[in-house]
Every structure is written in C-alpha cells, then in structure tokens.
Amino acid sequence: MAIEQLFGPGGADFARLVYPLRVVARRNPRRRSDAPVAFMISVPKKRLRHAVDRVAMRRRIREAYRLNHRSISLEEGIRLDVGFVYVANGLVSYAEVERSMLRLLHGLQEAFPAVADKESGQ
C-alpha cells in the first residue's frame, strides 16, 4: 500500500535523480512505526541481470544509507516513506553510491527541514 502511494501518480512529495540513484519520498502521517524514515531499495533486473550483482548493489546502497542517514534531522513526529531506485546499467563503486547518497540526503533535508532549521531562519 505505501509503495503504491509512493510510486503512484501524485504520490511523491520529493523526487530527485543523482546518478546512479533516484530517490522518491513522501510524508506518511498514518504510519504507526516510531522510526522517522521507512525506506526501500530497488535494483531492477532490467539494469543488473545477475542476482549476485543486484544483491551487491543493494548492500552498497544500504551501507551508504546506514553510514550517512544521521546527517539529516527531521521535524519531530514526521514520518517519511523513502524509496531508492538504482538507475545505472552496470555495477558502480561504493564511492559513487555514497557520493550520490550524500547529495540525495542533503536534498531530503532541504525538502523536509527540521523545526530548529525553520526557527533559525535557514
């Protein structure tokens, strides 16, 4: 249900492409989880034919998110659904994935600023 809303028509509040990743995000106030962000990773079979390559890219994306997701601070009580979609046609290095992830997370921070950022006039 949440995935359909995220990728459906008019579902995304924020979408950006930073090669080799595309991010789609939306607010979901009805989600009951305490976690501020619920995310999914999609590596299409059309892009990487071999399962071992898809798994390797999912691991790289997950690790880049794990190491860098604390760089964004969201408003208290906000719940986001985020989807990362791999768009490259071949394997890319972890360094490229991390660089892309940092730019995407910075974009999320700008799209969904924290209360402290609003109060300080940023």
Short mmCIF file of N, CA and C in Angstrom, two decimals:
data_model
loop_
_atom_site.label_atom_id
_atom_site.label_comp_id
_atom_site.label_asym_id
_atom_site.label_seq_id
_atom_site.Cartn_x
_atom_site.Cartn_y
_atom_site.Cartn_z
N MET A 1 0.83 -1.19 0.00
CA MET A 1 0.00 0.00 0.00
C MET A 1 0.87 1.26 0.00
N ALA A 2 1.84 1.33 0.90
CA ALA A 2 2.70 2.50 0.97
C ALA A 2 3.54 2.64 -0.30
N ILE A 3 3.97 1.52 -0.86
CA ILE A 3 4.77 1.55 -2.09
C ILE A 3 3.92 2.06 -3.25
N GLU A 4 2.67 1.61 -3.33
CA GLU A 4 1.78 2.09 -4.37
C GLU A 4 1.56 3.59 -4.27
N GLN A 5 1.39 4.08 -3.05
CA GLN A 5 1.20 5.52 -2.85
C GLN A 5 2.47 6.29 -3.18
N LEU A 6 3.61 5.73 -2.84
CA LEU A 6 4.89 6.40 -3.07
C LEU A 6 5.19 6.55 -4.56
N PHE A 7 4.97 5.49 -5.33
CA PHE A 7 5.31 5.49 -6.74
C PHE A 7 4.12 5.76 -7.66
N GLY A 8 2.93 5.87 -7.09
CA GLY A 8 1.74 6.12 -7.89
C GLY A 8 1.67 7.57 -8.36
N PRO A 9 0.66 7.87 -9.17
CA PRO A 9 0.51 9.24 -9.67
C PRO A 9 0.24 10.23 -8.54
N GLY A 10 1.01 11.28 -8.51
CA GLY A 10 0.86 12.32 -7.49
C GLY A 10 1.25 11.88 -6.09
N GLY A 11 1.98 10.79 -5.96
CA GLY A 11 2.29 10.25 -4.65
C GLY A 11 3.51 10.84 -3.99
N ALA A 12 4.48 11.32 -4.75
CA ALA A 12 5.75 11.76 -4.18
C ALA A 12 5.71 13.24 -3.83
N ASP A 13 6.19 13.56 -2.62
CA ASP A 13 6.39 14.96 -2.22
C ASP A 13 7.76 15.44 -2.70
N PHE A 14 8.68 14.50 -2.90
CA PHE A 14 10.06 14.84 -3.28
C PHE A 14 10.60 13.73 -4.17
N ALA A 15 11.22 14.10 -5.27
CA ALA A 15 11.86 13.13 -6.16
C ALA A 15 13.09 13.80 -6.77
N ARG A 16 14.18 13.06 -6.81
CA ARG A 16 15.41 13.61 -7.37
C ARG A 16 16.26 12.47 -7.91
N LEU A 17 16.98 12.77 -8.98
CA LEU A 17 17.90 11.81 -9.59
C LEU A 17 19.31 12.35 -9.43
N VAL A 18 20.15 11.57 -8.78
CA VAL A 18 21.59 11.84 -8.69
C VAL A 18 22.25 10.51 -9.05
N TYR A 19 22.75 10.44 -10.27
CA TYR A 19 23.29 9.19 -10.79
C TYR A 19 24.26 8.55 -9.81
N PRO A 20 24.13 7.30 -9.51
CA PRO A 20 23.31 6.23 -10.06
C PRO A 20 22.03 5.94 -9.28
N LEU A 21 21.56 6.88 -8.45
CA LEU A 21 20.36 6.64 -7.65
C LEU A 21 19.28 7.67 -7.93
N ARG A 22 18.06 7.23 -7.78
CA ARG A 22 16.90 8.11 -7.82
C ARG A 22 16.20 7.93 -6.49
N VAL A 23 15.76 9.02 -5.89
CA VAL A 23 15.03 8.92 -4.63
C VAL A 23 13.63 9.49 -4.82
N VAL A 24 12.66 8.84 -4.16
CA VAL A 24 11.28 9.30 -4.14
C VAL A 24 10.85 9.25 -2.69
N ALA A 25 10.27 10.36 -2.20
CA ALA A 25 9.89 10.42 -0.79
C ALA A 25 8.53 11.10 -0.65
N ARG A 26 7.83 10.70 0.41
CA ARG A 26 6.55 11.35 0.73
C ARG A 26 6.30 11.24 2.22
N ARG A 27 5.54 12.18 2.73
CA ARG A 27 5.12 12.12 4.13
C ARG A 27 4.05 11.05 4.28
N ASN A 28 4.10 10.34 5.41
CA ASN A 28 3.10 9.32 5.68
C ASN A 28 2.73 9.41 7.16
N PRO A 29 1.85 10.33 7.52
CA PRO A 29 1.49 10.50 8.94
C PRO A 29 0.72 9.32 9.52
N ARG A 30 0.17 8.45 8.68
CA ARG A 30 -0.61 7.31 9.18
C ARG A 30 0.24 6.11 9.57
N ARG A 31 1.53 6.14 9.23
CA ARG A 31 2.39 5.01 9.59
C ARG A 31 2.57 4.98 11.11
N ARG A 32 2.47 3.80 11.69
CA ARG A 32 2.48 3.67 13.15
C ARG A 32 3.87 3.48 13.73
N SER A 33 4.84 3.22 12.91
CA SER A 33 6.20 2.97 13.39
C SER A 33 6.79 4.21 14.05
N ASP A 34 7.65 4.00 15.04
CA ASP A 34 8.33 5.11 15.70
C ASP A 34 9.48 5.64 14.87
N ALA A 35 9.95 4.87 13.91
CA ALA A 35 11.07 5.30 13.07
C ALA A 35 10.63 6.46 12.18
N PRO A 36 11.44 7.52 12.12
CA PRO A 36 11.05 8.66 11.29
C PRO A 36 11.09 8.36 9.80
N VAL A 37 11.93 7.41 9.37
CA VAL A 37 12.07 7.10 7.95
C VAL A 37 11.92 5.59 7.73
N ALA A 38 11.05 5.23 6.81
CA ALA A 38 10.96 3.85 6.34
C ALA A 38 11.44 3.89 4.90
N PHE A 39 12.45 3.08 4.58
CA PHE A 39 12.99 3.15 3.23
C PHE A 39 13.03 1.79 2.58
N MET A 40 13.04 1.83 1.26
CA MET A 40 13.14 0.62 0.45
C MET A 40 14.19 0.87 -0.63
N ILE A 41 14.78 -0.21 -1.10
CA ILE A 41 15.79 -0.13 -2.15
C ILE A 41 15.34 -1.04 -3.29
N SER A 42 15.38 -0.50 -4.50
CA SER A 42 15.01 -1.27 -5.67
C SER A 42 16.17 -1.27 -6.67
N VAL A 43 16.62 -2.46 -7.02
CA VAL A 43 17.64 -2.62 -8.05
C VAL A 43 16.99 -3.50 -9.12
N PRO A 44 16.49 -2.89 -10.21
CA PRO A 44 15.73 -3.64 -11.21
C PRO A 44 16.56 -4.69 -11.95
N LYS A 45 15.91 -5.79 -12.24
CA LYS A 45 16.54 -6.86 -13.00
C LYS A 45 16.89 -6.38 -14.41
N LYS A 46 16.15 -5.42 -14.90
CA LYS A 46 16.44 -4.85 -16.22
C LYS A 46 17.81 -4.19 -16.24
N ARG A 47 18.24 -3.62 -15.10
CA ARG A 47 19.53 -2.91 -15.03
C ARG A 47 20.69 -3.88 -14.77
N LEU A 48 20.50 -4.80 -13.84
CA LEU A 48 21.54 -5.78 -13.49
C LEU A 48 20.93 -7.17 -13.60
N ARG A 49 21.34 -7.93 -14.59
CA ARG A 49 20.73 -9.21 -14.88
C ARG A 49 21.03 -10.29 -13.85
N HIS A 50 22.21 -10.26 -13.26
CA HIS A 50 22.61 -11.32 -12.33
C HIS A 50 22.23 -10.97 -10.89
N ALA A 51 21.66 -11.94 -10.21
CA ALA A 51 21.20 -11.72 -8.84
C ALA A 51 22.34 -11.30 -7.91
N VAL A 52 23.51 -11.86 -8.10
CA VAL A 52 24.63 -11.50 -7.22
C VAL A 52 25.00 -10.03 -7.39
N ASP A 53 24.86 -9.50 -8.60
CA ASP A 53 25.13 -8.08 -8.83
C ASP A 53 24.06 -7.20 -8.20
N ARG A 54 22.80 -7.62 -8.30
CA ARG A 54 21.71 -6.86 -7.66
C ARG A 54 21.88 -6.84 -6.15
N VAL A 55 22.22 -7.97 -5.57
CA VAL A 55 22.43 -8.05 -4.12
C VAL A 55 23.61 -7.17 -3.71
N ALA A 56 24.68 -7.20 -4.47
CA ALA A 56 25.85 -6.37 -4.16
C ALA A 56 25.49 -4.89 -4.17
N MET A 57 24.71 -4.46 -5.16
CA MET A 57 24.32 -3.04 -5.23
C MET A 57 23.38 -2.68 -4.10
N ARG A 58 22.45 -3.57 -3.74
CA ARG A 58 21.56 -3.30 -2.60
C ARG A 58 22.38 -3.13 -1.33
N ARG A 59 23.38 -3.96 -1.15
CA ARG A 59 24.23 -3.86 0.04
C ARG A 59 25.00 -2.55 0.06
N ARG A 60 25.52 -2.13 -1.09
CA ARG A 60 26.25 -0.86 -1.16
C ARG A 60 25.33 0.31 -0.85
N ILE A 61 24.12 0.29 -1.39
CA ILE A 61 23.17 1.37 -1.14
C ILE A 61 22.76 1.39 0.33
N ARG A 62 22.47 0.22 0.88
CA ARG A 62 22.08 0.12 2.29
C ARG A 62 23.19 0.62 3.22
N GLU A 63 24.43 0.25 2.90
CA GLU A 63 25.56 0.68 3.73
C GLU A 63 25.77 2.18 3.63
N ALA A 64 25.65 2.75 2.44
CA ALA A 64 25.78 4.20 2.28
C ALA A 64 24.70 4.92 3.07
N TYR A 65 23.47 4.39 3.06
CA TYR A 65 22.40 4.99 3.86
C TYR A 65 22.69 4.85 5.35
N ARG A 66 23.09 3.66 5.76
CA ARG A 66 23.35 3.41 7.19
C ARG A 66 24.40 4.35 7.75
N LEU A 67 25.45 4.59 6.99
CA LEU A 67 26.55 5.42 7.48
C LEU A 67 26.23 6.91 7.42
N ASN A 68 25.27 7.32 6.62
CA ASN A 68 25.05 8.75 6.40
C ASN A 68 23.66 9.27 6.77
N HIS A 69 22.73 8.41 7.17
CA HIS A 69 21.37 8.89 7.41
C HIS A 69 21.27 9.80 8.63
N ARG A 70 22.22 9.76 9.51
CA ARG A 70 22.17 10.64 10.68
C ARG A 70 22.52 12.09 10.34
N SER A 71 22.98 12.33 9.11
CA SER A 71 23.33 13.68 8.71
C SER A 71 22.08 14.54 8.47
N ILE A 72 20.90 13.93 8.42
CA ILE A 72 19.69 14.71 8.26
C ILE A 72 18.90 14.68 9.57
N SER A 73 18.27 15.79 9.89
CA SER A 73 17.40 15.84 11.07
C SER A 73 16.03 16.28 10.60
N LEU A 74 15.03 15.53 10.99
CA LEU A 74 13.67 15.81 10.57
C LEU A 74 12.86 16.37 11.72
N GLU A 75 11.80 17.05 11.37
CA GLU A 75 10.89 17.60 12.36
C GLU A 75 10.34 16.47 13.24
N GLU A 76 10.20 16.74 14.53
CA GLU A 76 9.69 15.74 15.46
C GLU A 76 8.30 15.29 15.04
N GLY A 77 8.11 13.99 14.98
CA GLY A 77 6.80 13.43 14.64
C GLY A 77 6.58 13.21 13.15
N ILE A 78 7.47 13.68 12.31
CA ILE A 78 7.30 13.49 10.87
C ILE A 78 7.66 12.05 10.52
N ARG A 79 6.90 11.46 9.62
CA ARG A 79 7.14 10.11 9.14
C ARG A 79 7.30 10.17 7.63
N LEU A 80 8.42 9.67 7.14
CA LEU A 80 8.68 9.67 5.70
C LEU A 80 8.77 8.25 5.17
N ASP A 81 8.23 8.04 3.99
CA ASP A 81 8.46 6.82 3.23
C ASP A 81 9.42 7.22 2.11
N VAL A 82 10.54 6.50 2.00
CA VAL A 82 11.57 6.85 1.03
C VAL A 82 11.89 5.61 0.20
N GLY A 83 12.02 5.80 -1.09
CA GLY A 83 12.41 4.72 -1.99
C GLY A 83 13.65 5.12 -2.78
N PHE A 84 14.67 4.26 -2.74
CA PHE A 84 15.88 4.46 -3.53
C PHE A 84 15.83 3.49 -4.70
N VAL A 85 15.97 4.02 -5.91
CA VAL A 85 15.92 3.19 -7.12
C VAL A 85 17.26 3.32 -7.83
N TYR A 86 17.85 2.19 -8.13
CA TYR A 86 19.13 2.15 -8.84
C TYR A 86 18.86 2.33 -10.33
N VAL A 87 19.55 3.29 -10.98
CA VAL A 87 19.26 3.59 -12.37
C VAL A 87 20.42 3.30 -13.33
N ALA A 88 21.59 2.94 -12.83
CA ALA A 88 22.73 2.66 -13.71
C ALA A 88 22.56 1.31 -14.39
N ASN A 89 23.21 1.14 -15.52
CA ASN A 89 23.10 -0.11 -16.28
C ASN A 89 24.14 -1.15 -15.88
N GLY A 90 25.11 -0.79 -15.08
CA GLY A 90 26.14 -1.73 -14.64
C GLY A 90 26.48 -1.48 -13.18
N LEU A 91 27.43 -2.24 -12.69
CA LEU A 91 27.89 -2.04 -11.33
C LEU A 91 28.66 -0.73 -11.21
N VAL A 92 28.48 -0.03 -10.11
CA VAL A 92 29.27 1.17 -9.83
C VAL A 92 29.94 0.98 -8.47
N SER A 93 30.98 1.73 -8.23
CA SER A 93 31.75 1.58 -6.99
C SER A 93 30.96 2.12 -5.80
N TYR A 94 31.37 1.68 -4.62
CA TYR A 94 30.74 2.17 -3.40
C TYR A 94 30.93 3.68 -3.26
N ALA A 95 32.09 4.20 -3.66
CA ALA A 95 32.36 5.64 -3.56
C ALA A 95 31.34 6.45 -4.35
N GLU A 96 30.97 5.99 -5.54
CA GLU A 96 29.96 6.69 -6.35
C GLU A 96 28.59 6.62 -5.68
N VAL A 97 28.25 5.46 -5.13
CA VAL A 97 26.97 5.29 -4.45
C VAL A 97 26.91 6.21 -3.23
N GLU A 98 27.98 6.27 -2.47
CA GLU A 98 27.99 7.12 -1.26
C GLU A 98 27.89 8.59 -1.63
N ARG A 99 28.60 9.01 -2.66
CA ARG A 99 28.54 10.41 -3.11
C ARG A 99 27.11 10.77 -3.51
N SER A 100 26.46 9.89 -4.24
CA SER A 100 25.08 10.10 -4.64
C SER A 100 24.15 10.13 -3.43
N MET A 101 24.36 9.21 -2.49
CA MET A 101 23.53 9.14 -1.29
C MET A 101 23.63 10.43 -0.47
N LEU A 102 24.84 10.95 -0.32
CA LEU A 102 25.02 12.20 0.44
C LEU A 102 24.24 13.35 -0.20
N ARG A 103 24.31 13.45 -1.51
CA ARG A 103 23.57 14.52 -2.20
C ARG A 103 22.07 14.32 -2.08
N LEU A 104 21.61 13.09 -2.15
CA LEU A 104 20.18 12.83 -2.02
C LEU A 104 19.68 13.12 -0.60
N LEU A 105 20.46 12.72 0.40
CA LEU A 105 20.06 13.00 1.78
C LEU A 105 20.06 14.49 2.06
N HIS A 106 21.00 15.22 1.48
CA HIS A 106 21.01 16.68 1.62
C HIS A 106 19.75 17.27 0.98
N GLY A 107 19.35 16.74 -0.16
CA GLY A 107 18.12 17.18 -0.81
C GLY A 107 16.88 16.89 0.04
N LEU A 108 16.86 15.73 0.68
CA LEU A 108 15.75 15.40 1.59
C LEU A 108 15.70 16.38 2.76
N GLN A 109 16.87 16.73 3.29
CA GLN A 109 16.94 17.68 4.39
C GLN A 109 16.36 19.03 3.98
N GLU A 110 16.66 19.46 2.76
CA GLU A 110 16.12 20.74 2.27
C GLU A 110 14.62 20.66 2.03
N ALA A 111 14.13 19.52 1.56
CA ALA A 111 12.71 19.37 1.27
C ALA A 111 11.87 19.22 2.53
N PHE A 112 12.44 18.61 3.57
CA PHE A 112 11.73 18.38 4.83
C PHE A 112 12.57 18.93 5.98
N PRO A 113 12.68 20.25 6.12
CA PRO A 113 13.57 20.82 7.14
C PRO A 113 13.08 20.56 8.56
N ALA A 114 14.03 20.53 9.48
CA ALA A 114 13.71 20.33 10.90
C ALA A 114 13.19 21.64 11.49
N VAL A 115 12.54 21.55 12.65
CA VAL A 115 11.99 22.72 13.33
C VAL A 115 13.11 23.70 13.67
N ALA A 116 14.25 23.20 14.14
CA ALA A 116 15.37 24.07 14.52
C ALA A 116 15.85 24.89 13.32
N ASP A 117 15.85 24.28 12.13
CA ASP A 117 16.27 24.99 10.93
C ASP A 117 15.28 26.12 10.61
N LYS A 118 13.99 25.87 10.78
CA LYS A 118 12.97 26.88 10.49
C LYS A 118 13.09 28.05 11.46
N GLU A 119 13.34 27.75 12.74
CA GLU A 119 13.45 28.80 13.75
C GLU A 119 14.68 29.67 13.57
N SER A 120 15.76 29.08 13.09
CA SER A 120 17.00 29.85 12.93
C SER A 120 17.01 30.64 11.62
N GLY A 121 15.94 30.49 10.82
CA GLY A 121 15.83 31.26 9.60
C GLY A 121 16.53 30.67 8.40
N GLN A 122 16.90 29.42 8.46
CA GLN A 122 17.56 28.77 7.33
C GLN A 122 16.56 28.19 6.39
#
